[in-house]
Short mmCIF file of C-alpha atoms in Angstrom, two decimals:
data_model
loop_
_atom_site.label_atom_id
_atom_site.label_comp_id
_atom_site.label_asym_id
_atom_site.label_seq_id
_atom_site.Cartn_x
_atom_site.Cartn_y
_atom_site.Cartn_z
CA MET X 1 88.06 -5.20 -34.52
CA ASP X 2 91.85 -4.01 -34.25
CA ILE X 3 90.61 -3.25 -30.69
CA GLU X 4 88.94 -6.78 -29.44
CA SER X 5 92.30 -8.35 -30.47
CA THR X 6 94.51 -5.71 -28.36
CA THR X 7 92.31 -6.05 -25.59
CA GLN X 8 92.49 -9.81 -26.11
CA VAL X 9 96.59 -9.95 -26.46
CA ASN X 10 96.67 -7.12 -23.25
CA ASN X 11 95.01 -9.69 -21.21
CA LYS X 12 97.59 -12.62 -22.35
CA ALA X 13 100.24 -11.06 -21.37
CA GLY X 14 98.84 -9.71 -17.83
CA PHE X 15 98.18 -14.09 -17.14
CA PHE X 16 101.16 -14.67 -18.61
CA ALA X 17 103.45 -12.54 -16.16
CA GLN X 18 100.82 -13.59 -13.60
CA TRP X 19 101.99 -16.54 -13.95
CA TRP X 20 105.61 -15.39 -13.96
CA GLY X 21 105.52 -13.67 -11.24
CA ALA X 22 104.07 -16.54 -9.34
CA LEU X 23 106.71 -18.69 -10.59
CA LYS X 24 109.59 -16.74 -9.53
CA ALA X 25 107.72 -16.45 -6.34
CA LEU X 26 107.64 -19.67 -5.45
CA PRO X 27 110.74 -20.04 -4.10
CA THR X 28 111.23 -17.76 -1.41
CA ASN X 29 107.44 -18.31 -0.31
CA PHE X 30 108.35 -21.70 0.26
CA LYS X 31 111.71 -20.90 1.68
CA SER X 32 109.78 -18.35 4.10
CA LYS X 33 107.27 -21.38 4.89
CA VAL X 34 110.03 -23.12 5.81
CA ILE X 35 111.34 -21.15 7.89
CA ASN X 36 108.34 -20.61 9.95
CA THR X 37 107.20 -23.49 10.26
CA THR X 38 110.61 -24.65 11.72
CA ARG X 39 110.42 -21.68 13.68
CA SER X 40 107.04 -22.89 14.92
CA ILE X 41 108.62 -26.37 16.04
CA LYS X 42 111.37 -24.94 18.35
CA LYS X 43 108.96 -22.90 20.09
CA ILE X 44 106.66 -25.81 20.83
CA GLY X 45 110.20 -27.14 22.42
CA LYS X 46 110.79 -24.61 23.88
CA ASP X 47 107.73 -23.97 25.92
CA ASP X 48 107.36 -27.80 26.94
CA PRO X 49 110.34 -29.65 26.84
CA ARG X 50 108.45 -32.72 28.11
CA ARG X 51 105.69 -32.56 24.54
CA VAL X 52 109.69 -34.17 22.63
CA ILE X 53 110.33 -36.47 25.42
CA HIS X 54 106.88 -37.51 24.90
CA SER X 55 106.76 -38.19 21.19
CA LEU X 56 110.15 -40.76 21.36
CA LYS X 57 108.53 -42.22 24.32
CA VAL X 58 105.34 -42.84 21.65
CA GLY X 59 108.01 -43.89 18.81
CA VAL X 60 109.41 -46.10 21.58
CA ALA X 61 106.61 -47.64 22.77
CA LEU X 62 105.12 -48.25 19.19
CA THR X 63 108.89 -50.17 17.96
CA LEU X 64 108.41 -52.54 21.02
CA VAL X 65 105.03 -53.79 19.77
CA SER X 66 105.54 -53.97 16.23
CA LEU X 67 107.43 -56.68 17.39
CA LEU X 68 104.97 -59.02 17.73
CA TYR X 69 104.81 -58.76 14.05
CA TYR X 70 108.59 -58.44 13.05
CA TRP X 71 109.54 -61.18 15.67
CA ARG X 72 108.76 -64.83 13.81
CA PRO X 73 108.23 -66.68 17.06
CA LEU X 74 105.38 -63.84 18.37
CA TYR X 75 103.34 -63.91 15.29
CA ASP X 76 103.83 -67.34 15.58
CA GLY X 77 102.06 -67.44 18.67
CA PHE X 78 99.77 -64.38 18.10
CA GLY X 79 98.95 -64.04 13.83
CA VAL X 80 97.70 -60.98 12.18
CA ALA X 81 95.82 -60.39 16.21
CA GLY X 82 99.09 -58.51 16.63
CA MET X 83 97.94 -55.18 15.42
CA TRP X 84 95.43 -54.62 17.84
CA ALA X 85 98.76 -53.99 19.92
CA VAL X 86 99.72 -51.67 17.88
CA LEU X 87 96.80 -49.86 17.48
CA THR X 88 95.92 -50.03 21.44
CA VAL X 89 99.02 -48.23 21.63
CA VAL X 90 97.96 -45.29 19.03
CA VAL X 91 95.27 -44.37 20.24
CA VAL X 92 96.02 -45.38 24.83
CA PHE X 93 99.70 -43.74 24.67
CA GLU X 94 98.37 -39.87 26.47
CA PHE X 95 100.92 -37.28 27.44
CA THR X 96 99.95 -36.94 30.84
CA VAL X 97 100.32 -40.69 33.34
CA GLY X 98 96.74 -40.45 34.04
CA ALA X 99 95.48 -39.76 31.01
CA THR X 100 97.56 -42.94 29.83
CA LEU X 101 96.16 -45.28 32.49
CA SER X 102 92.87 -44.15 32.42
CA LYS X 103 92.62 -45.03 28.85
CA SER X 104 94.36 -48.57 28.91
CA LEU X 105 92.73 -49.87 32.43
CA ASN X 106 89.43 -48.39 30.25
CA ARG X 107 90.29 -50.30 27.47
CA GLY X 108 91.58 -53.72 28.77
CA PHE X 109 88.54 -54.13 31.27
CA ALA X 110 86.23 -53.09 28.39
CA THR X 111 87.44 -56.25 26.39
CA LEU X 112 87.20 -58.28 28.49
CA LEU X 113 83.45 -57.88 29.65
CA ALA X 114 82.11 -57.19 26.34
CA GLY X 115 84.96 -61.10 25.27
CA ALA X 116 83.17 -62.62 27.69
CA LEU X 117 79.56 -61.68 27.78
CA GLY X 118 80.17 -61.92 23.11
CA VAL X 119 81.35 -65.31 24.11
CA GLY X 120 78.41 -66.24 26.55
CA GLY X 121 76.24 -64.51 24.18
CA GLN X 122 76.85 -66.29 21.48
CA HIS X 123 76.00 -69.77 23.09
CA LEU X 124 73.41 -68.71 24.12
CA ALA X 125 72.48 -68.00 20.35
CA THR X 126 73.66 -71.45 19.20
CA ALA X 127 70.87 -73.53 22.07
CA PHE X 128 68.37 -71.60 19.60
CA GLY X 129 69.30 -73.49 16.45
CA GLU X 130 70.95 -72.49 12.96
CA ARG X 131 67.50 -69.52 12.35
CA GLY X 132 67.47 -68.51 15.39
CA GLU X 133 70.95 -67.72 16.27
CA ALA X 134 71.10 -64.75 14.57
CA ALA X 135 67.47 -62.80 15.74
CA VAL X 136 68.57 -63.72 19.08
CA LEU X 137 72.47 -62.03 18.31
CA GLY X 138 71.32 -59.47 16.63
CA THR X 139 68.38 -58.73 19.90
CA LEU X 140 71.47 -58.78 22.40
CA VAL X 141 73.23 -56.30 20.51
CA PHE X 142 70.39 -53.71 20.06
CA PHE X 143 69.11 -54.10 23.87
CA LEU X 144 73.34 -54.54 24.59
CA ALA X 145 74.58 -50.88 22.33
CA ALA X 146 71.63 -49.14 23.45
CA GLY X 147 72.18 -49.91 27.57
CA SER X 148 75.84 -48.66 26.74
CA THR X 149 75.14 -45.34 25.36
CA PHE X 150 71.66 -44.16 26.82
CA PHE X 151 74.59 -44.66 30.63
CA ARG X 152 77.44 -42.49 28.57
CA PHE X 153 74.91 -39.86 29.56
CA PHE X 154 75.59 -39.83 33.07
CA PRO X 155 77.99 -37.78 34.44
CA LYS X 156 79.98 -39.09 36.54
CA ILE X 157 80.40 -41.89 33.96
CA LYS X 158 81.09 -39.82 30.50
CA ALA X 159 83.31 -38.32 32.87
CA ARG X 160 85.36 -41.38 33.74
CA TYR X 161 84.45 -44.11 32.16
CA ASP X 162 83.44 -42.77 28.46
CA TYR X 163 86.26 -44.38 26.52
CA GLY X 164 85.79 -48.07 27.81
CA MET X 165 81.92 -47.77 27.06
CA VAL X 166 82.55 -47.26 24.17
CA ILE X 167 85.40 -49.96 23.56
CA PHE X 168 82.72 -52.26 25.32
CA ILE X 169 80.38 -51.67 22.64
CA LEU X 170 83.16 -51.97 19.33
CA THR X 171 84.50 -54.86 21.01
CA PHE X 172 80.95 -57.00 21.89
CA CYS X 173 78.95 -56.31 18.35
CA LEU X 174 82.59 -57.25 16.72
CA VAL X 175 82.97 -60.61 18.57
CA ALA X 176 79.06 -60.80 18.81
CA VAL X 177 78.78 -60.09 14.68
CA SER X 178 81.84 -61.92 13.91
CA GLY X 179 81.56 -65.68 15.65
CA TYR X 180 78.74 -65.61 13.92
CA ARG X 181 80.93 -66.87 10.78
CA VAL X 182 83.70 -67.47 12.95
CA GLU X 183 84.46 -71.57 14.25
CA GLU X 184 87.39 -70.84 16.60
CA LEU X 185 85.94 -67.74 18.65
CA LEU X 186 87.04 -68.59 21.93
CA GLU X 187 90.77 -68.46 20.79
CA LEU X 188 89.60 -65.38 18.31
CA ALA X 189 88.52 -63.56 21.60
CA HIS X 190 91.45 -64.73 23.54
CA GLN X 191 94.24 -63.47 20.63
CA ARG X 192 92.85 -60.29 20.54
CA LEU X 193 92.63 -60.27 24.54
CA SER X 194 95.99 -60.79 24.85
CA THR X 195 97.28 -58.29 22.58
CA ILE X 196 95.34 -55.25 23.69
CA ILE X 197 96.57 -55.83 27.71
CA ILE X 198 100.30 -56.15 25.81
CA GLY X 199 99.62 -53.06 24.44
CA ALA X 200 98.62 -51.07 27.45
CA ALA X 201 100.93 -52.82 30.09
CA THR X 202 103.75 -51.76 27.44
CA CYS X 203 102.78 -47.78 27.57
CA MET X 204 101.73 -47.56 31.32
CA ILE X 205 105.34 -48.60 31.71
CA ILE X 206 107.09 -46.04 30.28
CA SER X 207 104.57 -43.73 30.22
CA ILE X 208 104.67 -44.19 34.41
CA PHE X 209 108.72 -44.81 34.80
CA ILE X 210 110.19 -42.98 31.64
CA CYS X 211 110.07 -39.61 32.36
CA PRO X 212 106.39 -39.09 33.43
CA VAL X 213 104.59 -37.04 33.30
CA TRP X 214 101.64 -36.18 36.56
CA ALA X 215 98.17 -34.67 35.63
CA GLY X 216 97.64 -34.32 39.96
CA GLU X 217 101.63 -32.11 39.06
CA ASP X 218 99.95 -29.74 36.90
CA LEU X 219 96.84 -29.19 38.66
CA HIS X 220 98.39 -28.33 41.79
CA LYS X 221 100.81 -25.75 40.25
CA LEU X 222 97.88 -24.62 37.62
CA VAL X 223 95.84 -23.61 40.71
CA ALA X 224 98.75 -21.46 41.53
CA SER X 225 99.41 -20.61 39.43
CA ASN X 226 95.94 -18.92 38.83
CA ILE X 227 96.09 -16.99 42.54
CA GLU X 228 99.76 -15.31 41.77
CA LYS X 229 98.22 -14.17 38.71
CA LEU X 230 95.03 -12.73 40.89
CA ALA X 231 97.82 -11.17 43.02
CA ASN X 232 100.42 -9.84 40.17
CA TYR X 233 97.34 -7.86 38.86
CA LEU X 234 96.45 -6.58 42.68
CA GLU X 235 99.86 -4.98 42.24
CA GLY X 236 99.96 -4.05 39.40
CA PHE X 237 96.51 -2.15 40.08
CA GLU X 238 97.59 -0.70 42.88
CA GLY X 239 100.73 1.06 40.87
CA GLU X 240 98.28 2.17 38.09
CA TYR X 241 95.08 3.91 39.31
CA PHE X 242 96.89 5.37 42.40
CA HIS X 243 100.27 6.12 40.56
CA CYS X 244 101.51 4.95 43.70
CA SER X 245 104.67 2.83 41.49
CA GLU X 246 107.87 4.53 39.43
CA ASP X 247 107.67 1.78 37.65
CA LYS X 248 104.88 2.15 35.11
CA GLU X 249 105.83 -0.54 32.17
CA LYS X 250 105.55 -3.34 35.45
CA SER X 251 102.72 -2.46 36.44
CA LYS X 252 101.03 -2.15 32.83
CA SER X 253 102.58 -6.17 32.70
CA LEU X 254 101.20 -7.15 35.55
CA LEU X 255 96.68 -6.45 34.73
CA GLN X 256 97.06 -9.35 31.76
CA GLY X 257 97.48 -11.68 33.37
CA TYR X 258 94.66 -12.24 35.49
CA LYS X 259 92.48 -13.53 32.21
CA SER X 260 93.86 -17.04 31.84
CA VAL X 261 92.15 -17.60 35.28
CA LEU X 262 88.44 -16.95 33.65
CA ASN X 263 88.76 -20.13 31.11
CA SER X 264 90.37 -22.12 33.71
CA LYS X 265 87.29 -24.98 34.90
CA ALA X 266 87.62 -26.87 31.71
CA THR X 267 91.46 -27.21 32.29
CA GLU X 268 91.16 -27.86 36.12
CA GLU X 269 87.86 -30.47 36.70
CA SER X 270 89.97 -32.07 33.23
CA LEU X 271 92.92 -33.04 34.83
CA THR X 272 91.24 -33.74 38.28
CA ASN X 273 89.44 -36.16 36.95
CA LEU X 274 93.29 -37.89 35.45
CA ALA X 275 94.77 -37.22 38.39
CA ARG X 276 92.08 -39.34 40.59
CA TRP X 277 94.05 -42.35 37.95
CA GLU X 278 97.34 -41.54 39.19
CA PRO X 279 98.89 -44.14 42.11
CA GLY X 280 100.70 -42.14 44.43
CA HIS X 281 104.03 -39.91 43.39
CA GLY X 282 106.36 -37.76 45.34
CA ARG X 283 104.70 -34.89 47.26
CA PHE X 284 101.45 -36.88 46.07
CA ARG X 285 99.72 -40.13 47.95
CA LEU X 286 97.58 -42.19 47.29
CA ARG X 287 94.56 -40.56 48.19
CA HIS X 288 95.34 -37.32 46.93
CA PRO X 289 92.42 -34.76 47.93
CA TRP X 290 92.07 -33.44 44.07
CA LYS X 291 88.39 -32.66 44.53
CA GLN X 292 89.89 -30.30 47.27
CA TYR X 293 91.66 -28.16 43.92
CA LEU X 294 88.94 -27.80 42.29
CA LYS X 295 86.67 -26.10 45.51
CA ILE X 296 89.92 -23.52 45.68
CA GLY X 297 89.84 -23.12 41.74
CA ALA X 298 86.19 -22.06 41.62
CA LEU X 299 87.34 -19.53 44.75
CA ALA X 300 89.78 -17.51 42.54
CA ARG X 301 87.48 -17.82 38.93
CA GLU X 302 85.26 -16.28 41.50
CA CYS X 303 88.04 -13.84 43.02
CA ALA X 304 89.03 -13.00 38.80
CA TYR X 305 85.01 -12.30 37.35
CA LYS X 306 85.59 -9.39 40.36
CA ILE X 307 89.09 -8.33 39.36
CA GLU X 308 87.34 -7.97 35.31
CA THR X 309 84.88 -4.79 36.76
CA LEU X 310 87.78 -3.51 39.15
CA ASN X 311 89.81 -3.59 35.75
CA SER X 312 87.37 -1.11 33.65
CA TYR X 313 87.63 1.22 36.14
CA LEU X 314 91.43 1.51 34.85
CA ASN X 315 90.04 4.33 32.85
CA PRO X 316 86.96 5.63 33.24
CA GLU X 317 84.09 8.12 31.24
CA ILE X 318 83.72 11.00 34.12
CA GLN X 319 86.97 11.97 36.00
CA ALA X 320 87.10 11.49 39.41
CA SER X 321 87.40 13.48 42.69
CA LEU X 322 90.70 14.13 43.39
CA GLU X 323 89.28 15.11 46.93
CA PHE X 324 87.53 12.11 47.64
CA LYS X 325 90.14 9.80 46.52
CA CYS X 326 92.40 10.84 48.37
CA LYS X 327 90.49 9.90 51.47
CA VAL X 328 89.89 5.95 50.31
CA GLN X 329 93.71 6.46 48.75
CA GLU X 330 95.59 4.80 51.83
CA SER X 331 92.66 3.11 52.60
CA CYS X 332 92.53 1.58 49.15
CA ILE X 333 96.40 0.99 48.66
CA LYS X 334 96.39 -0.60 51.88
CA MET X 335 93.37 -3.82 50.95
CA SER X 336 95.61 -3.68 48.02
CA SER X 337 98.75 -4.97 49.39
CA GLU X 338 97.72 -6.66 52.12
CA SER X 339 94.94 -8.52 49.33
CA ASN X 340 98.13 -8.41 46.92
CA LYS X 341 100.81 -9.94 49.92
CA ALA X 342 98.10 -12.99 51.31
CA LEU X 343 97.63 -14.25 48.54
CA LYS X 344 101.61 -14.48 47.00
CA ALA X 345 101.72 -15.72 50.83
CA ILE X 346 98.46 -18.68 50.00
CA SER X 347 100.43 -19.73 46.55
CA SER X 348 103.98 -20.39 47.79
CA SER X 349 102.25 -22.18 50.31
CA ILE X 350 100.58 -24.57 47.93
CA LYS X 351 103.87 -24.49 46.09
CA THR X 352 106.17 -25.54 49.13
CA MET X 353 103.22 -27.59 50.72
CA THR X 354 103.11 -25.70 53.15
CA ASP X 355 101.57 -24.29 55.50
CA PRO X 356 99.16 -21.55 54.46
CA SER X 357 99.27 -19.18 57.93
CA ALA X 358 101.32 -16.14 56.19
CA ALA X 359 98.41 -14.93 55.02
CA LYS X 360 97.10 -14.36 58.05
CA SER X 361 98.50 -11.96 59.06
CA HIS X 362 97.52 -10.19 55.51
CA ILE X 363 94.27 -10.65 56.10
CA GLU X 364 93.29 -9.27 59.77
CA ASN X 365 95.25 -6.10 57.69
CA SER X 366 93.48 -5.31 55.00
CA LYS X 367 90.13 -6.31 57.32
CA ILE X 368 91.66 -3.43 59.70
CA ALA X 369 91.94 -1.36 56.38
CA ASN X 370 88.51 -1.94 55.12
CA GLU X 371 87.88 -0.35 59.01
CA ASP X 372 89.41 2.84 58.45
CA LEU X 373 87.52 2.89 54.66
CA LYS X 374 84.26 2.34 56.55
CA ILE X 375 85.42 5.32 58.94
CA ALA X 376 86.73 8.13 55.90
CA LEU X 377 83.46 7.89 54.54
CA GLU X 378 81.60 8.86 57.17
CA THR X 379 83.19 12.22 57.18
CA VAL X 380 83.43 12.28 53.79
CA SER X 381 80.69 16.03 53.42
CA LEU X 382 78.32 15.54 50.58
CA ASP X 383 77.37 19.03 50.33
CA ASP X 384 78.33 20.70 46.97
CA VAL X 385 79.86 17.21 46.26
CA ASP X 386 78.74 16.49 42.03
CA LEU X 387 78.02 12.36 42.44
CA LEU X 388 79.35 11.37 39.56
CA THR X 389 82.62 12.39 39.85
CA ILE X 390 82.98 10.36 42.94
CA ILE X 391 80.88 7.12 42.21
CA PRO X 392 83.86 5.38 40.56
CA VAL X 393 86.35 6.12 43.68
CA ALA X 394 83.43 4.62 45.86
CA THR X 395 82.63 2.16 42.87
CA VAL X 396 86.51 0.59 43.49
CA ALA X 397 86.51 0.74 46.70
CA LYS X 398 83.25 -1.53 47.32
CA ILE X 399 85.19 -3.77 44.46
CA LEU X 400 88.05 -3.45 46.20
CA GLU X 401 86.44 -4.85 49.67
CA GLU X 402 84.94 -7.78 47.88
CA ILE X 403 88.02 -8.85 46.95
CA THR X 404 89.17 -9.40 50.08
CA LYS X 405 86.40 -11.49 51.42
CA SER X 406 87.53 -13.65 48.85
CA VAL X 407 90.80 -13.51 50.29
CA GLU X 408 89.53 -14.74 52.94
CA LYS X 409 87.68 -17.83 51.09
CA ILE X 410 90.36 -19.06 49.05
CA TYR X 411 93.15 -18.93 52.48
CA GLU X 412 90.15 -20.43 54.05
CA SER X 413 89.85 -23.89 51.41
CA VAL X 414 93.73 -23.31 51.09
CA SER X 415 93.93 -24.56 54.27
CA GLU X 416 92.10 -27.34 54.61
CA LEU X 417 93.67 -28.64 51.61
CA SER X 418 96.65 -28.61 53.96
CA GLN X 419 95.18 -30.39 56.59
CA LEU X 420 93.49 -33.13 54.26
CA ALA X 421 96.39 -32.73 52.04
CA HIS X 422 99.07 -32.70 55.48
CA PHE X 423 101.05 -29.71 54.10
CA LYS X 424 103.81 -28.95 56.10
CA SER X 425 103.29 -27.01 59.28
CA VAL X 426 105.86 -24.21 59.23
CA GLU X 427 107.41 -23.13 62.59
CA PRO X 428 107.23 -19.46 63.87
CA ASN X 429 110.54 -16.90 62.96
CA VAL X 430 110.74 -16.07 66.91
CA SER X 431 113.91 -15.28 69.17
CA PRO X 432 115.21 -17.61 72.01
CA GLU X 433 115.46 -15.05 73.97
CA LYS X 434 113.35 -13.98 77.25
CA PRO X 435 111.39 -10.98 76.34
CA HIS X 436 111.17 -7.98 77.71
CA LEU X 437 109.53 -7.41 80.90
CA LEU X 438 108.27 -4.04 81.45
CA HIS X 439 106.77 -2.90 85.14
CA ARG X 440 104.22 -0.65 84.77
CA GLY X 441 102.66 1.00 87.95
CA ILE X 442 100.67 4.09 88.68
CA ILE X 443 102.15 6.78 90.95
CA LYS X 444 99.37 8.57 93.05
CA PRO X 445 102.12 11.51 95.12
CA VAL X 446 99.34 12.44 97.48
CA VAL X 447 100.35 15.40 99.70
CA GLU X 448 99.30 15.90 103.51
CA VAL X 449 100.08 19.32 104.56
CA ASP X 450 99.86 18.20 108.55
CA ASN X 451 102.91 16.15 108.33
CA HIS X 452 105.19 17.02 106.02
CA HIS X 453 105.13 14.22 103.95
CA VAL X 454 104.90 12.63 99.96
CA GLU X 455 103.42 9.20 99.94
CA ILE X 456 103.97 7.39 96.00
CA THR X 457 101.65 4.12 96.25
CA ILE X 458 102.51 2.40 92.97
CA GLN X 459 99.82 -0.40 92.00
CA ASP X 460 101.10 -2.94 89.77
CA GLN X 461 99.29 -4.72 87.03
CA GLU X 462 99.37 -7.90 85.24
CA ILE X 463 101.39 -8.41 82.26
CA ILE X 464 101.10 -10.39 80.23
CA SER X 465 103.58 -11.37 77.39
CA THR X 466 103.64 -13.93 74.37
CA ASP X 467 106.42 -13.43 72.76
CA SER X 468 107.60 -16.54 74.17
CA PRO X 469 107.53 -19.00 71.74
CA GLU X 470 105.95 -21.54 73.35
CA LYS X 471 103.05 -18.20 73.25
CA GLU X 472 101.74 -18.56 77.20
CA LYS X 473 101.22 -16.15 79.32
CA LEU X 474 102.91 -14.82 82.14
CA THR X 475 101.88 -13.51 85.10
CA ILE X 476 103.24 -10.98 87.72
CA LYS X 477 102.06 -10.43 90.68
CA SER X 478 103.17 -8.48 93.89
CA SER X 479 101.37 -6.95 96.71
CA SER X 480 101.59 -3.14 96.49
CA GLN X 481 104.28 -1.01 97.88
CA ARG X 482 104.23 2.44 99.80
CA LEU X 483 107.55 4.55 99.92
CA GLN X 484 107.26 7.06 103.05
CA ASN X 485 108.91 10.19 101.89
CA VAL X 486 109.19 12.16 105.42
#
């Protein structure tokens, strides 16, 4: 009995000690949570200050539409239906202009169409008398709700009008069902439609004219940033794999950015759909070719997947042959370097909306390096060589060759975008001075023993100069000259 009572006392003491310790630590834990929350709030605001501005814009919009309730003259005109304006602002106001316009226009047109059909259906149902009215309304609700829900599965409708279809179903059901018990149905529909239009218009005006956030601009920057991340990886890979960079830490830091490109498809598609709702703004015209960005993004991800494969060879399990690596190193470094420069030039051209012709020379240089690599491989002797030590380096060379092809595809796609979007053409930086023309000839000394003289014949050839700004061919021709020295 004494042992049991002692155990119970110890358990109670331990329990109270636990609670007392938790109680004492409560202020400290609360303080640390407040500090962590404050830091998170600051971080979110610093990462994108537009989020703070968007929050303030939503507050302003809700305050304005609340006047429909607070101000008596407006309340007398709209009544309880003024709450629909508040609800519209809550569900419609989004971060970007495109998203706000998409939801506002979808909600407005869906409400108008569903309201008109609801009122028309109500009048049709009354023609069947009191007994048939409910059956007709129920039938209309069933067919329209089922048909609208089925249309939501169409990819194009789901991408752009899904929210409108939901509002259409909701509004038609509310008008049709509530109209069965409400006498002044037309007035009710008019009030709801008016307040929804007021709420949507308030959102659109504030979103467009007060610190607008354009989805199209975000898409433009995202695609350019993704291409730059691919270029940064090639720069880091060149220094890390071939050990040709003195700054090892910088090379390692450049090797991680490409991973975000692999998961950018959903964001690009979403921004593209929203950008198509936006009006012309800044450097982007009304019918800007937003779909072309999806093509460029797909090619960038294709290149990123090849880079993902290349990344697995940074730390191979099998030690590579140093002799073989030295023979292909120069060509591989050249391909990586030129592809890196081409991608950076393409990214810069997208950011500045200029013609990407500056990347063409780098792409050509990478092709030359690829040909040099093939020549180097032909001279390699495989006698008395362990093939397992050659495979990793040969695979890296092959992947770099595929990456150069992907870079060329990206360049072609961006060139197409520059034509469709009317990017600015870049004037070549050429000196206005006239090029120096060199006289090329063949000197043939002919010695005639009998006459004791030397005959020198200079045969002029065509000289083509492409250094002039107009890049015209300058041809210099002259007749053969004969100098005789007796």
